[in-house]
Short mmCIF file of C-alpha atoms and ligand atoms in Angstrom, two decimals:
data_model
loop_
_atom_site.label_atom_id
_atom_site.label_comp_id
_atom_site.label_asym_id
_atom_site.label_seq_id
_atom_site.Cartn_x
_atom_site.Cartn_y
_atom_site.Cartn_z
CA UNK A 1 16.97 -18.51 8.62
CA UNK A 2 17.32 -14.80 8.32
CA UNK A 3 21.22 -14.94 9.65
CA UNK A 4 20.40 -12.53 12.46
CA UNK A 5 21.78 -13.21 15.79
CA UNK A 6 19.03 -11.64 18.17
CA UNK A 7 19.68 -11.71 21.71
CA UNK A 8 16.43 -12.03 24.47
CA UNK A 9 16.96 -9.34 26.80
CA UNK A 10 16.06 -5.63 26.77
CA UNK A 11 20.24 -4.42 26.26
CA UNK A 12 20.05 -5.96 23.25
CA UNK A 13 17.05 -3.76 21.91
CA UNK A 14 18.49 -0.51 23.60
CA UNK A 15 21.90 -1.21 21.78
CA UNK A 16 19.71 -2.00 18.47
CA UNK A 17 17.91 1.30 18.87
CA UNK A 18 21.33 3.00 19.52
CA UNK A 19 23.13 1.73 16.60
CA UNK A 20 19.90 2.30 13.91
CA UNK A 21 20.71 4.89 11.67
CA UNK A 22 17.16 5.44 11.09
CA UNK A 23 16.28 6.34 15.14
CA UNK A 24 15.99 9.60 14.63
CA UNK A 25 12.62 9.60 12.95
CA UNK A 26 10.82 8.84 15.40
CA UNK A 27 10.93 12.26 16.48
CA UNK A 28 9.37 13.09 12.89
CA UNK A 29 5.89 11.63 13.99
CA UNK A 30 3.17 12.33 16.35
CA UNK A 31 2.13 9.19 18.73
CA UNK A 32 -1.18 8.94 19.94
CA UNK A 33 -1.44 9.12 23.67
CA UNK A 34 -2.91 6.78 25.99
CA UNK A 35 -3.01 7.11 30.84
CA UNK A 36 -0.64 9.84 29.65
CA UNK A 37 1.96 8.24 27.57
CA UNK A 38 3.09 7.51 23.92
CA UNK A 39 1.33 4.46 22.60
CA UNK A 40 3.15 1.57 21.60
CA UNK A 41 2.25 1.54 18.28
CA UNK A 42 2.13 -1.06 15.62
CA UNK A 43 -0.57 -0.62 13.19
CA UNK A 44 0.54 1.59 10.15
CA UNK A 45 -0.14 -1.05 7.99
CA UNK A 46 -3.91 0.22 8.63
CA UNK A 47 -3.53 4.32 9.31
CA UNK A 48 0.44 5.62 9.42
CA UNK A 49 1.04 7.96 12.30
CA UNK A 50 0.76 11.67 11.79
CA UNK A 51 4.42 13.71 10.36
CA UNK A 52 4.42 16.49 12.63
CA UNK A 53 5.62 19.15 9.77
CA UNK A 54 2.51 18.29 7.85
CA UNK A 55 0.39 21.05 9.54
CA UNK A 56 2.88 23.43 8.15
CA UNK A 57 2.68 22.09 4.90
CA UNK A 58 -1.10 22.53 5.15
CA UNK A 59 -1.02 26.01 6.34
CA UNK A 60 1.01 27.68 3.74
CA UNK A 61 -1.52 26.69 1.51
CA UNK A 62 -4.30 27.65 3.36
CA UNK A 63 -2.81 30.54 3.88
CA UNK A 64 -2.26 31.17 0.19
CA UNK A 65 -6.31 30.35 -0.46
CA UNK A 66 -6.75 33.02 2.18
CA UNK A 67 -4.30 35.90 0.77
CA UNK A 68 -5.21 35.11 -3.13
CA UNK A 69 -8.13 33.45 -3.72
CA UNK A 70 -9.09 32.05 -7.10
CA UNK A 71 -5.56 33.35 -8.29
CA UNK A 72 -3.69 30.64 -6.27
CA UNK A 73 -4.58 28.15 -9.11
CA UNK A 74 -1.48 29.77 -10.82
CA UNK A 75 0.26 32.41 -8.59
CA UNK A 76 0.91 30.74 -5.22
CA UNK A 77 4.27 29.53 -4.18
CA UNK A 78 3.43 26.30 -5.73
CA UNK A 79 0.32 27.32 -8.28
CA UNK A 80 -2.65 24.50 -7.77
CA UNK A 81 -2.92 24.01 -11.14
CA UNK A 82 0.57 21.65 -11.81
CA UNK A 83 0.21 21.45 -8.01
CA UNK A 84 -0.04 17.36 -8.11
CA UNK A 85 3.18 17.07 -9.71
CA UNK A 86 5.16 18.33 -6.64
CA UNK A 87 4.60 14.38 -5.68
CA UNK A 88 5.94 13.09 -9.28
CA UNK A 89 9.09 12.31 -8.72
CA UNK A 90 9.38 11.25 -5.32
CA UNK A 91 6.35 8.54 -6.42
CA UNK A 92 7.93 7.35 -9.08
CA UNK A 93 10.69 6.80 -7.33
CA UNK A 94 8.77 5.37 -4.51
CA UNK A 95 7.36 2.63 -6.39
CA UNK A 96 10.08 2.37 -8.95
CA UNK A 97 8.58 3.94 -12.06
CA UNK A 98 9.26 6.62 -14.52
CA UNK A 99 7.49 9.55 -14.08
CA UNK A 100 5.16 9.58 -16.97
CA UNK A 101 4.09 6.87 -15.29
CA UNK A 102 2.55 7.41 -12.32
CA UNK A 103 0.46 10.33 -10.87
CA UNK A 104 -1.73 11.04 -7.47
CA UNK A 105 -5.66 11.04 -7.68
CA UNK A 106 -8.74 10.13 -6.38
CA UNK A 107 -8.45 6.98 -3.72
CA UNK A 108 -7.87 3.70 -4.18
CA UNK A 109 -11.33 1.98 -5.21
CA UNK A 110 -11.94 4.56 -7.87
CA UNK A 111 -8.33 4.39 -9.06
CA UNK A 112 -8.84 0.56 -9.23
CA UNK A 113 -12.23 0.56 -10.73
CA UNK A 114 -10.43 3.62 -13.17
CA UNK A 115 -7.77 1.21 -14.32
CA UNK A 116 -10.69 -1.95 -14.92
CA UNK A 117 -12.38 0.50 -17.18
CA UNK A 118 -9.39 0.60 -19.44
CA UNK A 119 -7.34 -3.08 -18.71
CA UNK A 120 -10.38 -5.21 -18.35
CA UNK A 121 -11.51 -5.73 -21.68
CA UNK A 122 -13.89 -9.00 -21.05
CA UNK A 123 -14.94 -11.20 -24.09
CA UNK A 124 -17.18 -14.38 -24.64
CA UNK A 125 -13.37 -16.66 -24.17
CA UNK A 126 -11.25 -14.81 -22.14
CA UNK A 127 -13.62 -12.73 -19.45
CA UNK A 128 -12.17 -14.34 -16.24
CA UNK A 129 -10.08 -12.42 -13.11
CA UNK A 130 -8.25 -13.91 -11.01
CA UNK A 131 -7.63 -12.68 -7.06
CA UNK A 132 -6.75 -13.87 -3.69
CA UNK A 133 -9.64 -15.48 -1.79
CA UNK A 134 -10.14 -13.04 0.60
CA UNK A 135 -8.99 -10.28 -1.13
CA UNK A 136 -9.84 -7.23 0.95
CA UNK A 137 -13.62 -6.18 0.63
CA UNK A 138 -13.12 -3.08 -1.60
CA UNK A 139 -11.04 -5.15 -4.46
CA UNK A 140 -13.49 -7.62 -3.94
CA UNK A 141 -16.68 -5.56 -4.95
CA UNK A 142 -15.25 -3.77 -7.47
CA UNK A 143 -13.85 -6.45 -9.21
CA UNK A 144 -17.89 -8.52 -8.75
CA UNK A 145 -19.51 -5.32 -10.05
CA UNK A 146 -17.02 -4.93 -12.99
CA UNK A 147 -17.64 -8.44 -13.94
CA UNK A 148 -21.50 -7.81 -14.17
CA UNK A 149 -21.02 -4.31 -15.34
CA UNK A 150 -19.92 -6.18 -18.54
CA UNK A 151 -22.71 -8.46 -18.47
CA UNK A 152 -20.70 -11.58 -16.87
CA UNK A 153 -20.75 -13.48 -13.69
CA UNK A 154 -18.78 -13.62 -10.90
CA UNK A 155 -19.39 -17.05 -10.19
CA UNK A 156 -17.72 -17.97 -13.34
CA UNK A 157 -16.05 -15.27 -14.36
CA UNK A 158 -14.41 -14.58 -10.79
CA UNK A 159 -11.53 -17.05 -9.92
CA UNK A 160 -10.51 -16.90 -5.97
CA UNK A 161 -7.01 -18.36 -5.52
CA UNK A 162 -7.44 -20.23 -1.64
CA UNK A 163 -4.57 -21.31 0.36
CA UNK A 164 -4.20 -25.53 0.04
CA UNK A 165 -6.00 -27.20 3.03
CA UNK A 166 -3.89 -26.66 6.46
CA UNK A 167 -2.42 -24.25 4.64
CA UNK A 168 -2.52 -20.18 5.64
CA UNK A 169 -0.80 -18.48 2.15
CA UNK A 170 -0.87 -19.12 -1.00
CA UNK A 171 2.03 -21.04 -2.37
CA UNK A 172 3.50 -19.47 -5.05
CA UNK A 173 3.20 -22.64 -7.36
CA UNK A 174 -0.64 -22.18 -7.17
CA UNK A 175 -0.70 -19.16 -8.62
CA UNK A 176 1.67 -19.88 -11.56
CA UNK A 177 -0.04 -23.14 -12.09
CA UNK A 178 -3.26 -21.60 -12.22
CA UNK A 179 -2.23 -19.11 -14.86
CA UNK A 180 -0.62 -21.71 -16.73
CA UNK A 181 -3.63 -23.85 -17.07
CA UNK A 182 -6.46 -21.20 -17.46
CA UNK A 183 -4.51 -18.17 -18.90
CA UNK A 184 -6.36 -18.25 -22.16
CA UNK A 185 -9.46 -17.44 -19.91
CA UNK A 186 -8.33 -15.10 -18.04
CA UNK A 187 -8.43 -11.25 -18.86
CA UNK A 188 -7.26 -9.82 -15.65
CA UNK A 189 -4.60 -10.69 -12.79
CA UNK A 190 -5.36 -8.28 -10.15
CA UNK A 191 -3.46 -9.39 -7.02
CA UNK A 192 -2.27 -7.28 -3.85
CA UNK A 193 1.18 -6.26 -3.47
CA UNK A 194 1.11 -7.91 0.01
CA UNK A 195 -2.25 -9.74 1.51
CA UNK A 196 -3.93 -7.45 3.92
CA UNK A 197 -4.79 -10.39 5.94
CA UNK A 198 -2.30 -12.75 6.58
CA UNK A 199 0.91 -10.04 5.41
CA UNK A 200 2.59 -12.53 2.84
CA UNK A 201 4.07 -10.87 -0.42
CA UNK A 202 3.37 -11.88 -3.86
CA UNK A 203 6.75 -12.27 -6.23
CA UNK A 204 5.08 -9.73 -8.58
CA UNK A 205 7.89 -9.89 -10.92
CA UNK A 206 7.15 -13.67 -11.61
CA UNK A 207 3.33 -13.14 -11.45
CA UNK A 208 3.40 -10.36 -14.17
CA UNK A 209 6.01 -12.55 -16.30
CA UNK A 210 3.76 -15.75 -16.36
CA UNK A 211 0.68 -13.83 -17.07
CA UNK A 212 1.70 -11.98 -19.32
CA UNK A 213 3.34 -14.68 -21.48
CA UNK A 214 -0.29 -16.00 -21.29
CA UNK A 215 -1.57 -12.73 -22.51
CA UNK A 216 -3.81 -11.58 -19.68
CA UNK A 217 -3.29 -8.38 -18.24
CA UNK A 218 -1.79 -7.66 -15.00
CA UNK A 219 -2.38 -5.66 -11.98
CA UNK A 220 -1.81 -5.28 -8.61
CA UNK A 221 -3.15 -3.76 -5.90
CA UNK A 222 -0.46 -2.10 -3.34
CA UNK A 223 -1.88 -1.07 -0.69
CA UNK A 224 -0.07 -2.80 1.93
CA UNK A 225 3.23 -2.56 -0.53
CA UNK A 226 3.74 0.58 -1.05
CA UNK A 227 6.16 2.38 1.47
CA UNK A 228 6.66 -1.27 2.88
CA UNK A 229 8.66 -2.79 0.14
CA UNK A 230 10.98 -1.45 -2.62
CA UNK A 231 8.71 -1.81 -5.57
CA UNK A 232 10.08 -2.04 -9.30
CA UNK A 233 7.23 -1.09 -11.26
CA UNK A 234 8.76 -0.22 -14.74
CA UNK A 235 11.08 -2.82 -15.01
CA UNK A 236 8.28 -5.31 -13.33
CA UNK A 237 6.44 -4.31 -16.48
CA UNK A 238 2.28 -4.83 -14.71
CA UNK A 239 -0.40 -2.73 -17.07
CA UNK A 240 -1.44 -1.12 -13.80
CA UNK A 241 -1.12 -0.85 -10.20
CA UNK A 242 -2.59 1.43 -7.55
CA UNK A 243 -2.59 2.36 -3.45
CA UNK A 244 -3.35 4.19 -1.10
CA UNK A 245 -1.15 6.57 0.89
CA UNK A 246 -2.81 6.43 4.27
CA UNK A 247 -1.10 3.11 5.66
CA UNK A 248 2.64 2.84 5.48
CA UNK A 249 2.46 6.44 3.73
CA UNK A 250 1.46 8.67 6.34
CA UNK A 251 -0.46 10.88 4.55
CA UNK A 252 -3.22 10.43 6.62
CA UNK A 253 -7.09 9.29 6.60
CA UNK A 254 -8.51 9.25 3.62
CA UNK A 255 -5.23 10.98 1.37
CA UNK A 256 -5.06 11.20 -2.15
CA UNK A 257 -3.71 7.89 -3.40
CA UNK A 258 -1.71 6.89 -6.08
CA UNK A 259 -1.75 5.20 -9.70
CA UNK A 260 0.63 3.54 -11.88
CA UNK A 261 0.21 2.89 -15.85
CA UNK A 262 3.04 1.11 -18.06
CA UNK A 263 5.07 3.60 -20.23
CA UNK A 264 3.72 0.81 -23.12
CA UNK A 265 0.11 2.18 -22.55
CA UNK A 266 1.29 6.06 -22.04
CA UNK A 267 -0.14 6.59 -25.76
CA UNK A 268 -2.77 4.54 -26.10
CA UNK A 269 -5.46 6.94 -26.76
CA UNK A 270 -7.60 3.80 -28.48
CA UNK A 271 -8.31 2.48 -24.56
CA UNK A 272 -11.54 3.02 -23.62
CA UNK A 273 -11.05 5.29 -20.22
CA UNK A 274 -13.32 7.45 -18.40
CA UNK A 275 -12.59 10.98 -19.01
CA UNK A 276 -11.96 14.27 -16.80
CA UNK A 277 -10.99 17.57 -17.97
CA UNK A 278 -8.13 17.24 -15.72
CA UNK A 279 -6.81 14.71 -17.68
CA UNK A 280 -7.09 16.61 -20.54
CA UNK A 281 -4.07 17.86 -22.49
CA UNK A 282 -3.00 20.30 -20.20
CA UNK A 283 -2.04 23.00 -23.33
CA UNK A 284 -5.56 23.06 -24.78
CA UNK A 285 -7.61 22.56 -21.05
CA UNK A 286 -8.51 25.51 -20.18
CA UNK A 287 -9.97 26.40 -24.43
CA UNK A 288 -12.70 24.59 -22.59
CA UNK A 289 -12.96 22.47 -26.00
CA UNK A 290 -15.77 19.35 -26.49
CA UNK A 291 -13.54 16.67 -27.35
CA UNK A 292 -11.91 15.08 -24.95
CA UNK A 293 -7.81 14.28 -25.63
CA UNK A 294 -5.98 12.66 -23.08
CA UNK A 295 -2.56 13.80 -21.81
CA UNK A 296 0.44 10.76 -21.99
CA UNK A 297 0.94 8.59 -19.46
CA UNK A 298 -1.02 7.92 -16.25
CA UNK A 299 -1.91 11.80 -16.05
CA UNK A 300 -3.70 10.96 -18.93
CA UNK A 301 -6.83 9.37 -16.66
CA UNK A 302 -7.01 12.23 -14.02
CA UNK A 303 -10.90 13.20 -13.65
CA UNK A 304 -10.80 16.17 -11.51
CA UNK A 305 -8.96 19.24 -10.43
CA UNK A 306 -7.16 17.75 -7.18
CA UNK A 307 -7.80 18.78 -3.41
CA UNK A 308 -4.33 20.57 -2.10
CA UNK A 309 -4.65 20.17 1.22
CA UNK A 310 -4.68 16.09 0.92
CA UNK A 311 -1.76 16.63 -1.44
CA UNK A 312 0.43 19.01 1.20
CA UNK A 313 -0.14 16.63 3.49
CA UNK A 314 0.82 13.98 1.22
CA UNK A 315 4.13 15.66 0.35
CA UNK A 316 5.05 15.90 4.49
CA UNK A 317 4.99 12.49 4.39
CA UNK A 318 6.68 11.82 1.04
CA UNK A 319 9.52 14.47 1.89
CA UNK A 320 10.47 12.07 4.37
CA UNK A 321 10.41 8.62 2.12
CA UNK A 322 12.56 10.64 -0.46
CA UNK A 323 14.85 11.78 2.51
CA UNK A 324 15.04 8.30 4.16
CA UNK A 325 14.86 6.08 0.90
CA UNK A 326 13.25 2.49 0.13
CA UNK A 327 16.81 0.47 0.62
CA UNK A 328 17.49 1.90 4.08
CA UNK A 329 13.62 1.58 5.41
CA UNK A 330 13.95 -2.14 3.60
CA UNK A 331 16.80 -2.70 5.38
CA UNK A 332 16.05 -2.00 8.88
CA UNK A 333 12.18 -3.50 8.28
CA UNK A 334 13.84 -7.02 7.46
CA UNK A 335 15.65 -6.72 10.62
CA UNK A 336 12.79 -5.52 12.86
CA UNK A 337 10.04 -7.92 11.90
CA UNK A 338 12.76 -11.07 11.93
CA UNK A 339 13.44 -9.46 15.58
CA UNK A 340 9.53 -9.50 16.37
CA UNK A 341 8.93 -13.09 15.19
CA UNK A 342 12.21 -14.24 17.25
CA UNK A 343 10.67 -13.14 20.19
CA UNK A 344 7.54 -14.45 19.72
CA UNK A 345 9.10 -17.73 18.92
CA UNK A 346 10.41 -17.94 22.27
CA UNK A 347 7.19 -18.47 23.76
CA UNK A 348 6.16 -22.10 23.72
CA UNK A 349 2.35 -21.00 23.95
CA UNK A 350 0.24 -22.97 21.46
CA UNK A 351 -2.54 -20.61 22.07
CA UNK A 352 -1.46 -18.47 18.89
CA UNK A 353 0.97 -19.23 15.84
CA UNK A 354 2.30 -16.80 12.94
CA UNK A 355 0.41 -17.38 9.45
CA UNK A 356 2.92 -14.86 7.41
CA UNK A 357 5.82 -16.44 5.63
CA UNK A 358 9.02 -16.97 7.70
CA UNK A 359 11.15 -16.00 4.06
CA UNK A 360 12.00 -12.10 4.52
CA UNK A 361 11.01 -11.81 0.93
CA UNK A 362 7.62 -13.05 1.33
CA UNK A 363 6.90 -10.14 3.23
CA UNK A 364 6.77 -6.79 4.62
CA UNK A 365 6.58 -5.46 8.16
CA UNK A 366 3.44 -6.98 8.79
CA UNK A 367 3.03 -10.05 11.19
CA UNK A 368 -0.03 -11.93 11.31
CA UNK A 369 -0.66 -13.86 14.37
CA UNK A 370 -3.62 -16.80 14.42
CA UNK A 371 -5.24 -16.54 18.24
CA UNK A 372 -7.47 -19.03 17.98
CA UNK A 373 -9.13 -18.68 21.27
CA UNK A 374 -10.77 -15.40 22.72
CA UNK A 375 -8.23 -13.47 20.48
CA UNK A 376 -10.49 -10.23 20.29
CA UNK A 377 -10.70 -10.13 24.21
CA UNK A 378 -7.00 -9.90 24.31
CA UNK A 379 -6.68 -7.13 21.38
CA UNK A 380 -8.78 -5.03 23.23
CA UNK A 381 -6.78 -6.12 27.03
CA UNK A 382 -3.64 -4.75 25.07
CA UNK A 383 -4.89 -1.60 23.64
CA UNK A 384 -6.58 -0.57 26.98
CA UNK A 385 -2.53 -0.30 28.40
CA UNK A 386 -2.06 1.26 25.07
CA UNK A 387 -0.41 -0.92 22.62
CA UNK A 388 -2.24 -0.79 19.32
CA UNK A 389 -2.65 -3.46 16.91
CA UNK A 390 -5.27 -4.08 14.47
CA UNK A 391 -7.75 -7.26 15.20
CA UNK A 392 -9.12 -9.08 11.89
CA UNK A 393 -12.48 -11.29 12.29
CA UNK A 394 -12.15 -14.40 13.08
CA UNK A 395 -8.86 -15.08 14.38
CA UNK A 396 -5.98 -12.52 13.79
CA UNK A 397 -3.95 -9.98 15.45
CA UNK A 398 -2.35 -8.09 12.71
CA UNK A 399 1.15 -6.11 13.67
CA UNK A 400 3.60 -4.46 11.81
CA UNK A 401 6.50 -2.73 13.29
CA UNK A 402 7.07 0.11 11.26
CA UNK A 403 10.98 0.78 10.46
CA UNK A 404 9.98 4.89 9.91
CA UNK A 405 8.97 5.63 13.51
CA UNK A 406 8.92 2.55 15.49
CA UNK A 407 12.10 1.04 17.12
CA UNK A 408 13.62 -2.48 18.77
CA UNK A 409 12.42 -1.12 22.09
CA UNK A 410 8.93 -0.92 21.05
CA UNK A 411 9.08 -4.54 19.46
CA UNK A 412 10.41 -5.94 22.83
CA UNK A 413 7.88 -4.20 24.88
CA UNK A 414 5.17 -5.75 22.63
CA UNK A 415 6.70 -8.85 22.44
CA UNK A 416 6.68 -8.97 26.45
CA UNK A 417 2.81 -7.23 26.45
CA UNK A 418 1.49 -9.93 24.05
CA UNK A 419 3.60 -12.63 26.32
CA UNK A 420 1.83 -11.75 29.48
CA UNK A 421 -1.98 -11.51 27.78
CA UNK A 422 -1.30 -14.70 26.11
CA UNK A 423 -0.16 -17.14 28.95
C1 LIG B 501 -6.84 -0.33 2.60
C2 LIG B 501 -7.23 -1.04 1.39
C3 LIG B 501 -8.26 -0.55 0.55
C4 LIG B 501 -9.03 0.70 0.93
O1 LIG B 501 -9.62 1.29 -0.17
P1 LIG B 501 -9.96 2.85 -0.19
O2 LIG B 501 -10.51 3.05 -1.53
O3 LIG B 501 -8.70 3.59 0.10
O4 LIG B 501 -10.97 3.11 0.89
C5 LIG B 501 -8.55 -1.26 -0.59
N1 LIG B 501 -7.88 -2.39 -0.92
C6 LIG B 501 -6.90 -2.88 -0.13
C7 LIG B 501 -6.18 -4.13 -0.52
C8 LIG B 501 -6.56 -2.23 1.05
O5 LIG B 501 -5.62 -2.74 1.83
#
């Protein structure tokens, strides 16, 4: 299906790892260790491993805070003030935006509940938002408390798109069908990127289109997209998306996350948003004035002065994205993952099965593998030796082979780790 002629034995991995122009990288990160060696380690879709320049990056500005004090804000090497906007470019072209577009703040849940604020604009006929059934917890409170925040409920208000019976995913139908029938209830579209859970990707493009046309607004959650897949924001066209920059960003726990807003809301100073002096127009900020005027663009709903040492460590990580690029880490992720589910697949075991798509574009590096019988017994048998996963109650192992630092060797040792536990 993917046109990939994999090969069973370990000389075909070693040759794979030889011939990757990417191999190199690997080098870039820090493994965790485990009886004194490297882990095999396949769970950056939940915390990306550690670059090991970004304690330098952190340093120089602690350093700076050290030497200058208060007067870093405008005379260190790169002043604190604009300091956010060392990560402008390389975001936008991260996610495929222009730059007045996008900007790095807060984390993800207040970014997402920021962007409700302004996008969901509930009234008596049209008050309804639509996610994925099983959305992951934090979309799925803030979109409940939004809904009663404006005096609705999520019973009715809240519609859960569920996976036909049998079924793991959501078929892409579903979704357009729903939005087809209902869209003249529906204020808000606010799907993920790629499902946390069972790793399939949404065809935003489409989703946005079809919403649109039925004059909801549209947004989408990236968490598990961004850094995974090449994302075309602008052209896309959603109101909003935002992420976070600890999973396949690196950037590490907890890091300053990102936010996108559509060039077509950059002046729309009639939204209702929460304000923050930092996003104030930066020429008149520091008069200290009372009234509030946003700057343009996505800037424009910054609350507070950022914290540099997330966003040094942030650009380690992005240094190397910008270096690397979105086609070639595409590239070598379509191959990796195909590799990982061809080796499963040789393994006639009906204790487990895959639930994310077999179609390359429905999805990123994540696989999602159903172990419907003492699964959690054998997560915790594999990351005893080492090998690190991520286990999801009830039933699922979740691994993604990252194309940044892992490699074909680490896929076949998994893939002959998870055989063994398995059988
Ligand atoms: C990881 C993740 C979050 C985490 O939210 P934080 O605000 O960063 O703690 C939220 N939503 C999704 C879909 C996620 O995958």
């Amino acid at each position: 299906m993917t046109g990939f002629d994999f090969q069973t034995g370990e000389d075909f991995a070693v040759a794979m790892d030889k011939s990757d122009p990417l191999r190199s990288y690997r080098e870039h990160f820090f493994f965790p260790k485990r009886l004194g060696r490297d882990c095999l380690y396949l769970c950056g879709h939940s915390l990306g491993l550690q670059p090991k320049t970004v304690k330098a990056y952190i340093e120089q500005d602690l350093k700076e805070w050290a030497e200058l004090g208060v007067e870093g804000h405008f005379h260190a090497k790169h002043p604190w003030v604009p300091y956010h906007r060392l990560l402008t470019d390389q975001t936008a072209e991260l996610v495929g935006a222009k730059a007045l577009e996008v900007v790095v703040m807060n984390s993800l849940t207040v970014n997402l509940h920021l962007m409700m604020v302004s996008f969901y604009r509930p009234t008596k006929a049209r008050n309804k938002i639509v996610i994925e059934r099983g959305a992951f917890p934090s979309d799925q409170y803030a979109v409940q408390s939004q809904i009663r925040f404006h005096g609705f409920d999520p019973a009715t208000a809240l519609i859960e798109l569920t996976p036909l019976p049998g079924e793991s995913c959501i078929r892409e139908e579903q979704i357009e069908g729903l939005i087809e029938r209902s869209g003249e209830e529906i204020a808000l579209i606010m799907l993920c990127g790629v499902n946390y859970q069972t790793g399939q990707a949404f065809n935003m493009e489409r989703i946005t289109r079809v919403g649109q046309a039925q004059g909801c607004i549209v947004g989408f959650d990236l968490a598990h997209a961004a850094g995974n897949l090449p994302l075309h924001l602008h052209d896309w066209a959603p109101d909003f998306a935002v992420w976070c920059s600890y999973k396949y960003l690196n950037g590490g726990p907890g890091c300053i996350a990102g936010c996108f807003v559509h060039e077509r809301h950059a002046r729309a100073w009639d939204l209702p948003r929460f304000a923050g002096w930092w996003g104030h127009d930066e020429r008149s900020r520091f008069q200290m004035g009372p009234q509030f005027q946003p700057m343009p663009g996505a800037e424009g709903w910054q609350l507070s002065n950022p914290p540099i040492v997330s966003l040094a460590s942030l650009r380690a990580s992005m240094d190397i994205f910008h270096e690397v690029g979105m086609q070639r880490l595409r590239a070598k992720s379509i191959s990796l993952t195909s590799y990982l589910e061809f080796l499963l697949n040789q393994n006639s075991s009906t204790n487990f099965s895959i639930v994310t798509p077999r179609e390359p574009v429905q999805r990123g590096a994540q696989l999602s593998i159903r172990i419907p019988q003492n699964g959690r017994a054998l997560c915790n048998e594999l990351a005893k030796e080492g090998i690190i996963g991520d286990w999801r109650e009830p039933d699922t192992f979740r691994v993604a082979p990252v194309p940044l630092y892992n490699s074909y060797h680490d896929v076949f040792r998994f893939a002959g780790h998870f055989r063994s536990a398995i059988a």
